XYZ file of C-alpha atoms in Angstrom:
369
model
C 156.061 -4.449 40.487
C 153.554 -1.689 41.330
C 151.982 -2.288 44.741
C 149.502 0.578 44.465
C 148.148 -0.535 41.109
C 148.065 -4.191 42.159
C 149.703 -5.444 39.011
C 153.026 -6.744 37.755
C 154.724 -4.586 35.152
C 157.094 -5.867 32.482
C 158.838 -4.144 29.584
C 157.370 -5.939 26.609
C 156.783 -6.061 22.879
C 153.287 -6.650 21.508
C 152.601 -8.815 18.472
C 149.762 -10.716 16.847
C 149.320 -14.358 15.855
C 146.077 -15.691 14.438
C 144.410 -12.328 15.119
C 145.193 -12.688 18.820
C 147.590 -10.374 20.659
C 150.556 -11.805 22.506
C 153.418 -10.195 24.391
C 157.121 -10.918 24.768
C 158.379 -9.753 28.144
C 161.629 -9.948 30.107
C 161.082 -11.552 33.503
C 163.719 -11.785 36.287
C 164.476 -15.390 37.182
C 163.760 -14.703 40.843
C 160.123 -14.018 39.973
C 159.557 -17.164 37.935
C 158.716 -19.569 40.810
C 156.323 -17.094 42.436
C 154.671 -15.745 39.322
C 154.050 -18.803 37.167
C 151.846 -21.667 38.193
C 151.914 -25.207 36.923
C 148.880 -27.428 37.387
C 150.418 -30.423 39.126
C 147.212 -31.819 40.567
C 146.536 -35.492 40.023
C 143.775 -35.032 37.473
C 143.141 -36.956 34.244
C 145.142 -35.850 31.216
C 141.996 -34.771 29.390
C 141.348 -32.172 32.102
C 144.870 -30.743 32.023
C 146.582 -28.433 29.541
C 150.080 -29.834 30.094
C 151.979 -33.092 30.343
C 152.737 -34.349 33.836
C 155.967 -33.055 35.345
C 158.894 -35.453 35.004
C 160.885 -34.655 38.132
C 163.861 -36.678 36.898
C 164.580 -34.000 34.297
C 164.784 -31.130 36.767
C 168.182 -31.744 38.490
C 170.077 -31.866 35.183
C 168.623 -28.564 33.986
C 169.172 -26.917 37.388
C 172.778 -28.107 37.517
C 173.322 -26.782 34.002
C 172.247 -23.315 35.175
C 174.361 -23.439 38.320
C 177.464 -24.777 36.552
C 177.326 -22.267 33.690
C 176.203 -18.954 35.262
C 177.905 -16.838 32.599
C 177.149 -18.872 29.471
C 173.835 -20.721 29.971
C 170.967 -20.287 27.524
C 167.269 -20.570 28.376
C 164.598 -20.502 25.695
C 161.380 -18.562 26.268
C 158.590 -19.802 28.505
C 155.038 -19.676 27.184
C 152.206 -18.808 29.548
C 148.484 -18.040 29.512
C 147.065 -15.202 31.632
C 143.586 -15.757 33.051
C 142.836 -12.081 33.546
C 142.568 -8.770 31.753
C 146.033 -7.511 30.847
C 146.874 -3.946 29.856
C 149.530 -2.835 27.419
C 150.758 0.761 27.518
C 152.847 1.774 24.468
C 155.857 3.895 25.272
C 155.129 6.179 22.346
C 151.450 6.148 21.454
C 152.074 8.426 18.516
C 154.658 6.459 16.569
C 155.374 3.007 18.009
C 152.501 0.939 19.342
C 154.396 -2.350 19.730
C 156.946 -1.455 22.438
C 155.737 -0.633 25.897
C 154.841 -1.932 29.349
C 152.696 -4.995 29.975
C 150.576 -4.851 33.118
C 149.212 -8.092 34.585
C 146.829 -8.033 37.572
C 148.371 -9.594 40.662
C 145.298 -11.747 41.189
C 145.443 -13.143 37.647
C 146.196 -16.849 37.270
C 149.255 -17.340 35.051
C 149.619 -20.903 33.774
C 152.682 -22.201 31.941
C 151.832 -23.840 28.625
C 155.396 -24.666 27.641
C 158.457 -24.715 29.895
C 157.267 -26.242 33.164
C 160.522 -28.189 33.560
C 162.559 -25.021 33.031
C 160.400 -23.262 35.611
C 160.966 -25.999 38.191
C 164.696 -26.104 37.394
C 164.970 -22.332 37.843
C 163.394 -22.699 41.270
C 165.917 -25.379 42.245
C 168.886 -23.490 40.791
C 168.014 -20.333 42.731
C 168.250 -22.266 46.003
C 171.885 -23.073 45.251
C 172.807 -19.912 43.385
C 170.591 -16.939 44.355
C 172.674 -14.602 42.172
C 170.980 -16.120 39.129
C 167.824 -14.336 40.210
C 169.107 -11.100 38.681
C 169.120 -12.634 35.203
C 166.148 -12.611 32.863
C 164.246 -15.125 30.791
C 161.912 -14.187 27.914
C 158.263 -15.072 28.400
C 155.502 -15.211 25.801
C 152.178 -14.198 27.336
C 148.877 -15.173 25.736
C 145.367 -14.537 26.918
C 143.712 -17.554 28.576
C 140.632 -18.533 26.562
C 139.840 -21.641 28.568
C 140.945 -25.277 28.803
C 140.342 -26.217 25.171
C 142.400 -23.290 23.902
C 145.220 -24.050 26.361
C 145.270 -27.708 25.316
C 145.398 -26.689 21.667
C 148.262 -24.307 22.414
C 150.213 -27.156 23.988
C 149.559 -29.395 20.981
C 150.515 -26.670 18.505
C 153.698 -25.731 20.363
C 154.933 -29.329 20.399
C 153.536 -30.658 17.124
C 156.490 -29.683 14.986
C 159.234 -29.756 17.595
C 162.044 -32.076 16.517
C 164.989 -32.928 18.732
C 168.350 -32.614 16.994
C 170.103 -35.875 16.231
C 172.563 -37.134 18.804
C 175.402 -36.675 16.320
C 174.501 -33.050 15.696
C 174.226 -32.409 19.440
C 177.666 -33.992 19.832
C 179.065 -31.795 17.077
C 177.799 -28.582 18.671
C 178.190 -29.396 22.387
C 181.403 -27.746 23.584
C 180.711 -28.350 27.267
C 180.666 -32.148 27.101
C 184.193 -33.663 27.285
C 183.142 -36.860 25.484
C 181.718 -34.798 22.615
C 185.027 -32.978 22.370
C 186.851 -36.318 22.271
C 184.543 -37.606 19.522
C 185.171 -34.512 17.385
C 188.915 -34.883 17.897
C 188.887 -38.537 16.866
C 186.681 -37.880 13.849
C 189.164 -35.344 12.525
C 192.494 -36.823 13.638
C 192.079 -40.594 13.744
C 192.766 -42.354 10.455
C 190.085 -44.890 11.309
C 187.388 -42.201 11.176
C 188.794 -39.266 9.211
C 186.642 -38.636 6.164
C 184.295 -41.495 7.054
C 182.261 -39.862 9.835
C 178.670 -38.678 9.505
C 178.694 -35.515 11.605
C 174.998 -34.581 11.600
C 172.856 -37.707 11.504
C 172.768 -40.570 13.976
C 171.816 -43.062 11.283
C 173.536 -43.554 7.952
C 171.467 -43.687 4.787
C 172.033 -46.338 2.144
C 173.543 -43.805 -0.255
C 175.894 -42.209 2.256
C 179.636 -42.439 1.672
C 180.217 -42.366 5.441
C 180.874 -45.416 7.573
C 180.551 -44.167 11.165
C 178.382 -41.652 12.990
C 179.831 -39.087 15.364
C 177.466 -40.294 18.073
C 178.667 -43.902 17.746
C 182.288 -42.744 18.014
C 181.384 -40.825 21.157
C 179.636 -43.771 22.833
C 182.299 -46.284 21.806
C 185.253 -44.152 22.880
C 183.681 -43.448 26.251
C 183.195 -47.204 26.727
C 186.772 -47.863 25.590
C 188.166 -45.533 28.252
C 185.578 -46.638 30.833
C 184.374 -43.107 31.441
C 181.002 -41.884 32.641
C 179.056 -39.071 30.995
C 180.665 -35.689 31.704
C 183.918 -37.266 32.930
C 186.998 -35.375 31.815
C 189.569 -36.842 29.418
C 193.282 -36.307 29.843
C 195.744 -35.877 26.999
C 196.775 -39.480 27.657
C 193.183 -40.622 27.261
C 192.985 -38.876 23.906
C 196.224 -40.444 22.754
C 195.188 -43.936 23.854
C 191.810 -43.670 22.137
C 193.377 -42.468 18.889
C 196.057 -45.161 18.934
C 193.533 -47.867 19.691
C 191.145 -46.996 16.887
C 194.007 -46.553 14.447
C 195.359 -49.989 15.338
C 191.896 -51.532 15.008
C 191.558 -49.919 11.590
C 194.826 -51.547 10.537
C 193.373 -54.957 11.426
C 190.132 -54.484 9.481
C 191.168 -54.140 5.832
C 187.669 -53.208 4.706
C 187.873 -49.992 6.743
C 191.054 -49.125 4.869
C 189.396 -49.927 1.542
C 186.524 -47.612 2.449
C 188.975 -44.821 3.242
C 190.677 -45.196 -0.149
C 187.267 -45.582 -1.841
C 188.154 -49.006 -3.201
C 184.811 -50.263 -1.904
C 181.464 -48.541 -1.442
C 180.475 -48.030 2.169
C 176.905 -49.030 1.249
C 178.249 -52.402 0.168
C 180.094 -52.820 3.460
C 176.945 -52.005 5.452
C 174.982 -54.530 3.469
C 177.520 -57.319 3.742
C 179.471 -56.882 6.983
C 178.855 -56.461 10.702
C 181.954 -54.308 11.167
C 180.291 -51.476 9.219
C 177.706 -50.905 11.958
C 177.702 -49.201 15.338
C 177.187 -52.483 17.202
C 180.645 -53.615 16.075
C 182.264 -50.320 17.044
C 180.744 -50.578 20.500
C 181.746 -54.247 20.809
C 185.320 -53.405 19.830
C 185.281 -50.694 22.503
C 184.163 -53.025 25.291
C 186.712 -55.638 24.274
C 189.362 -52.944 23.912
C 188.738 -51.627 27.415
C 189.432 -55.107 28.791
C 192.485 -55.536 26.565
C 193.994 -52.197 27.603
C 193.406 -53.038 31.263
C 194.852 -56.541 31.197
C 197.661 -56.102 28.661
C 198.790 -52.484 28.736
C 202.143 -53.256 27.113
C 201.167 -55.754 24.423
C 197.657 -54.758 23.381
C 198.785 -53.496 19.987
C 200.353 -56.833 19.190
C 197.307 -58.763 20.380
C 194.967 -56.765 18.147
C 196.356 -58.706 15.179
C 193.966 -61.508 16.182
C 191.110 -59.323 14.916
C 192.135 -60.430 11.418
C 190.835 -63.889 12.295
C 187.281 -62.600 12.581
C 184.903 -63.253 9.718
C 182.732 -60.150 9.888
C 180.376 -61.281 7.112
C 176.700 -61.001 7.960
C 176.312 -64.340 6.205
C 178.393 -65.844 9.031
C 175.237 -66.499 11.025
C 176.928 -69.173 13.107
C 178.734 -66.363 14.903
C 176.646 -63.222 14.490
C 173.056 -64.433 14.658
C 171.971 -63.888 18.262
C 174.949 -61.622 18.892
C 175.103 -58.661 16.513
C 172.041 -59.795 14.554
C 168.503 -60.851 15.369
C 166.641 -62.678 12.613
C 169.220 -61.451 10.132
C 168.927 -57.785 11.074
C 171.631 -55.774 12.831
C 170.662 -55.094 16.442
C 172.047 -52.260 18.593
C 170.352 -53.523 21.757
C 172.643 -53.512 24.797
C 172.467 -57.296 25.141
C 173.538 -57.794 21.532
C 176.385 -55.306 21.883
C 177.736 -57.205 24.886
C 177.311 -60.587 23.219
C 179.208 -59.316 20.183
C 181.883 -57.964 22.539
C 182.128 -61.393 24.168
C 183.031 -62.913 20.820
C 185.685 -60.259 20.166
C 187.094 -60.863 23.648
C 187.296 -64.589 22.988
C 189.195 -63.998 19.744
C 191.628 -61.753 21.620
C 192.104 -64.451 24.253
C 190.491 -62.421 27.027
C 188.600 -64.169 29.837
C 184.864 -63.659 30.095
C 183.536 -62.215 33.317
C 180.706 -63.868 35.271
C 178.377 -61.256 33.801
C 179.595 -62.116 30.308
C 178.935 -65.814 30.930
C 175.431 -65.041 32.167
C 174.727 -63.394 28.823
C 176.212 -66.361 26.997
C 173.632 -68.535 28.727
C 170.970 -66.711 26.698
C 172.333 -68.308 23.528
C 171.858 -71.901 22.336
C 174.405 -74.207 23.920
C 176.321 -74.767 20.693
C 176.932 -71.014 20.320
C 178.104 -70.283 23.838
C 181.683 -69.203 24.457
C 184.151 -70.267 27.099
C 186.841 -68.071 28.620
C 189.694 -69.422 26.475
C 190.876 -68.619 23.008
């Protein structure tokens, strides 16, 4: 910062997009809250150049920065400068793209993309001031007015696609439940070779039967863990043993593993080939492990009594299916779990019975086998 020149100075690289110059600069985190503005006034969306700030997102990002001071990653912020910037190349004779960007101190700098990261940085610095020495890349564009800023926001977000939950699970090495899911997918005979690792939905032609994300959700429910809870070696062993035992009681899963039946056929004909069944088996399994820690393996043999056919509408319609279509809604998952619990001879909780009341009287379950 140059007080005499009344401007902020940043080492930067100059480039061009659409015949307009832009600059990539390194900015210390400690300067982010003071330097970059975000228009948070309560004005109509058509008069803003950004979405409204969702304050619920900020604590998670801030905690991520604080908890991972040596390994965090922050993508570049994008900002518009309402003022005349100057760019001084370091070597005017040979290299015109590397130099120093000078921004007047009275210029208005508005974030076009990254307002949640900006707010999270501000919160993280309160708890961990040492982060202020780090840097974040910033793309600076000239501010050509509201319409241009709105178009920038639209262009920046038009083609942004969030990775699938399975792919995020595959690549997330900080999340204990993601680590557990990867372990089960590779070591558990129920899932080995049958897990879709990248997509969170399975196409009709896929030879896979489960998604990595469904294994993650189901196994966390089985062990009654919250997001980011740690898993002990015992937890891992119990989860693997449970899913292996379940696989032994569902012959179609074994046939899929040996390729004696097409997984597409199983998805078309059976409930057990869908995530709703995996989740239901997890909820029922959590209760079974809690109530019968010494005999749960023996009791799982009752799963062979279940007719998993989608044509068995007397059982599955209203539970795992709605109007003949598989439903992953939370209510349907729990209603399907209620049926599995009843087959295993487990009592239904008051909450379970409240859900049963949503079904026609002839379909409701009691608490006895």
